[in-house]
One Martini backbone bead per residue (centre of mass of N, CA, C, O) as a GRO file, in nm:
protein
   50
    1UNK     BB    1  -0.076   1.159   0.733
    2UNK     BB    2  -0.388   1.125   0.788
    3UNK     BB    3  -0.640   0.923   0.880
    4UNK     BB    4  -0.841   1.031   0.673
    5UNK     BB    5  -0.663   1.006   0.422
    6UNK     BB    6  -0.613   0.703   0.444
    7UNK     BB    7  -0.908   0.611   0.439
    8UNK     BB    8  -0.977   0.738   0.160
    9UNK     BB    9  -0.765   0.578   0.003
   10UNK     BB   10  -0.867   0.290   0.073
   11UNK     BB   11  -1.169   0.376  -0.052
   12UNK     BB   12  -1.126   0.552  -0.317
   13UNK     BB   13  -1.170   0.886  -0.233
   14UNK     BB   14  -0.854   0.911  -0.282
   15UNK     BB   15  -0.569   0.992  -0.402
   16UNK     BB   16  -0.241   0.846  -0.472
   17UNK     BB   17   0.032   1.000  -0.441
   18UNK     BB   18   0.367   1.008  -0.426
   19UNK     BB   19   0.377   1.128  -0.144
   20UNK     BB   20   0.203   0.907  -0.015
   21UNK     BB   21   0.377   0.664  -0.093
   22UNK     BB   22   0.625   0.751   0.071
   23UNK     BB   23   0.491   0.758   0.349
   24UNK     BB   24   0.397   0.464   0.357
   25UNK     BB   25   0.673   0.330   0.311
   26UNK     BB   26   0.811   0.452   0.558
   27UNK     BB   27   0.615   0.331   0.770
   28UNK     BB   28   0.692   0.027   0.663
   29UNK     BB   29   1.005   0.006   0.577
   30UNK     BB   30   0.999   0.058   0.257
   31UNK     BB   31   1.023   0.080  -0.060
   32UNK     BB   32   0.827   0.241  -0.286
   33UNK     BB   33   0.859   0.032  -0.521
   34UNK     BB   34   0.715  -0.207  -0.379
   35UNK     BB   35   0.419  -0.082  -0.421
   36UNK     BB   36   0.445  -0.111  -0.753
   37UNK     BB   37   0.471  -0.404  -0.741
   38UNK     BB   38   0.395  -0.707  -0.789
   39UNK     BB   39   0.288  -0.980  -0.657
   40UNK     BB   40   0.378  -1.268  -0.571
   41UNK     BB   41   0.340  -1.582  -0.619
   42UNK     BB   42   0.118  -1.833  -0.480
   43UNK     BB   43   0.157  -2.142  -0.367
   44UNK     BB   44   0.053  -2.419  -0.206
   45UNK     BB   45   0.337  -2.471  -0.072
   46UNK     BB   46   0.347  -2.184   0.074
   47UNK     BB   47   0.087  -2.255   0.272
   48UNK     BB   48   0.221  -2.436   0.446
   49UNK     BB   49   0.157  -2.395   0.795
   50UNK     BB   50  -0.107  -2.189   0.822
   0.00000   0.00000   0.00000
């Protein structure tokens, strides 16, 4: 994925296809399914020490 393609995807000017999702997940070192799951809830107790 080129820098231009990534930038356009971030700005919602380009669709993120499954191929793009796999490339991004691989670059981040995480399973692609992780990018599809909702973020876990963050409670105020989790923010202590930040």
